[in-house]
Amino acid sequence: MTTTSPYTGTERYKAPELFISAENRRPVATFEGDIYSLGCIILEIIEQICPFGQFTKGYELREAIMDGYSPALRKESTGALHNLTEYLWNLLEACWLEPSDRPNVDVVVDALRSFAGNHPPLSQ
């Protein structure tokens, strides 16, 4: 995907600002949108929680995302990460902030490296 493409991603992983709306007729993919999506992917891989999993109908999903619902809540945590769950959730929630408040990719990479360095592999 490039910033010149009209394609802006799979809805369940797509940042709210990338949906077509009355205020935003031509959304453009951005690095900030990619960070939001990366947070959703990390959520699914590490916590095994599907982003917006409680929404099964497309229109409900779009509405929830555009209304600013979080892809998941801490209380949905599987607990698979034990004492690092708090650390990971802080990172995920930062990825889902308003675009200008999201961390850049270097911050996310550093956080994931720190996480990986302080946690044994999830499976052998």
Short mmCIF file of C-alpha atoms in Angstrom, two decimals:
data_model
loop_
_atom_site.label_atom_id
_atom_site.label_comp_id
_atom_site.label_asym_id
_atom_site.label_seq_id
_atom_site.Cartn_x
_atom_site.Cartn_y
_atom_site.Cartn_z
CA MET A 1 0.00 0.00 0.00
CA THR A 2 1.27 3.46 -0.80
CA THR A 3 0.06 6.90 0.17
CA THR A 4 -1.15 7.44 -3.39
CA SER A 5 -3.41 4.41 -3.32
CA PRO A 6 -7.12 4.82 -2.61
CA TYR A 7 -7.03 1.44 -0.82
CA THR A 8 -6.74 2.01 2.92
CA GLY A 9 -6.85 -1.46 4.42
CA THR A 10 -8.99 -4.17 5.96
CA GLU A 11 -11.75 -2.65 8.07
CA ARG A 12 -11.10 -4.56 11.30
CA TYR A 13 -7.50 -3.27 11.33
CA LYS A 14 -8.08 0.13 9.75
CA ALA A 15 -7.60 3.40 11.64
CA PRO A 16 -10.75 5.49 12.09
CA GLU A 17 -9.39 8.37 10.01
CA LEU A 18 -9.09 6.07 6.99
CA PHE A 19 -12.83 5.54 6.63
CA ILE A 20 -14.71 7.62 4.08
CA SER A 21 -17.00 10.08 5.82
CA ALA A 22 -18.71 13.41 5.20
CA GLU A 23 -15.65 15.13 6.70
CA ASN A 24 -13.11 12.94 4.91
CA ARG A 25 -14.18 12.05 1.38
CA ARG A 26 -10.75 10.90 0.22
CA PRO A 27 -8.83 9.28 3.07
CA VAL A 28 -5.17 8.65 2.42
CA ALA A 29 -3.02 5.96 4.02
CA THR A 30 -0.52 7.39 6.52
CA PHE A 31 2.24 6.17 8.80
CA GLU A 32 0.00 7.01 11.75
CA GLY A 33 -2.72 4.78 10.30
CA ASP A 34 -0.14 2.03 9.91
CA ILE A 35 0.75 2.31 13.62
CA TYR A 36 -2.93 1.92 14.54
CA SER A 37 -3.12 -1.21 12.36
CA LEU A 38 0.12 -2.56 13.80
CA GLY A 39 -1.39 -2.26 17.27
CA CYS A 40 -4.34 -4.36 16.10
CA ILE A 41 -2.00 -6.99 14.66
CA ILE A 42 0.07 -7.13 17.86
CA LEU A 43 -3.17 -7.53 19.82
CA GLU A 44 -4.19 -10.51 17.73
CA ILE A 45 -0.78 -12.21 17.64
CA ILE A 46 0.26 -11.81 21.26
CA GLU A 47 -3.02 -11.58 23.17
CA GLN A 48 -4.96 -13.71 20.66
CA ILE A 49 -7.82 -11.20 20.69
CA CYS A 50 -9.52 -10.32 17.41
CA PRO A 51 -9.80 -6.52 17.11
CA PHE A 52 -13.43 -5.46 17.51
CA GLY A 53 -14.31 -9.14 17.84
CA GLN A 54 -17.67 -8.35 19.41
CA PHE A 55 -18.87 -6.80 16.13
CA THR A 56 -19.90 -9.30 13.45
CA LYS A 57 -21.88 -7.06 11.10
CA GLY A 58 -19.91 -4.77 8.81
CA TYR A 59 -21.97 -1.66 9.49
CA GLU A 60 -21.65 -2.15 13.28
CA LEU A 61 -17.91 -2.60 12.93
CA ARG A 62 -17.48 0.56 10.83
CA GLU A 63 -19.66 2.57 13.19
CA ALA A 64 -17.75 1.40 16.27
CA ILE A 65 -14.38 2.23 14.71
CA MET A 66 -15.48 5.64 13.46
CA ASP A 67 -17.04 6.41 16.87
CA GLY A 68 -13.66 5.83 18.51
CA TYR A 69 -14.20 2.50 20.21
CA SER A 70 -10.99 0.73 21.17
CA PRO A 71 -10.14 -2.46 19.22
CA ALA A 72 -10.17 -4.28 22.58
CA LEU A 73 -10.24 -3.57 26.30
CA ARG A 74 -7.72 -4.58 28.94
CA LYS A 75 -10.37 -6.65 30.68
CA GLU A 76 -10.43 -8.90 27.59
CA SER A 77 -6.79 -9.82 28.17
CA THR A 78 -6.10 -13.54 28.04
CA GLY A 79 -3.45 -13.19 30.74
CA ALA A 80 -1.04 -15.10 28.52
CA LEU A 81 1.60 -12.47 29.16
CA HIS A 82 1.40 -12.60 32.95
CA ASN A 83 3.24 -9.61 34.46
CA LEU A 84 3.99 -8.00 31.09
CA THR A 85 0.35 -7.56 30.17
CA GLU A 86 0.32 -4.01 31.61
CA TYR A 87 3.41 -3.08 29.57
CA LEU A 88 1.94 -4.43 26.35
CA TRP A 89 -1.45 -2.80 26.88
CA ASN A 90 0.20 0.58 27.42
CA LEU A 91 1.85 0.17 24.01
CA LEU A 92 -1.35 -0.99 22.31
CA GLU A 93 -3.43 1.83 23.74
CA ALA A 94 -0.80 4.34 22.57
CA CYS A 95 -1.11 2.89 19.05
CA TRP A 96 -4.86 3.57 19.14
CA LEU A 97 -4.72 7.22 20.22
CA GLU A 98 -5.51 10.13 17.91
CA PRO A 99 -3.14 10.09 14.89
CA SER A 100 -0.93 12.93 16.13
CA ASP A 101 -0.57 11.24 19.54
CA ARG A 102 0.43 7.78 18.30
CA PRO A 103 4.02 6.63 18.75
CA ASN A 104 6.27 6.50 15.72
CA VAL A 105 7.59 3.20 14.44
CA ASP A 106 10.92 3.57 16.27
CA VAL A 107 9.12 3.81 19.61
CA VAL A 108 7.02 0.72 18.79
CA VAL A 109 10.09 -1.25 17.68
CA ASP A 110 12.00 -0.28 20.84
CA ALA A 111 9.02 -1.29 22.99
CA LEU A 112 8.73 -4.66 21.23
CA ARG A 113 12.48 -5.27 21.57
CA SER A 114 12.27 -4.51 25.26
CA PHE A 115 9.25 -6.79 25.57
CA ALA A 116 11.03 -9.61 23.72
CA GLY A 117 14.16 -9.17 25.83
CA ASN A 118 12.22 -9.48 29.07
CA HIS A 119 9.96 -12.36 28.16
CA PRO A 120 10.66 -15.98 27.19
CA PRO A 121 9.36 -17.20 23.82
CA LEU A 122 5.59 -17.72 23.75
CA SER A 123 6.07 -21.29 22.54
CA GLN A 124 8.91 -23.73 22.07
#
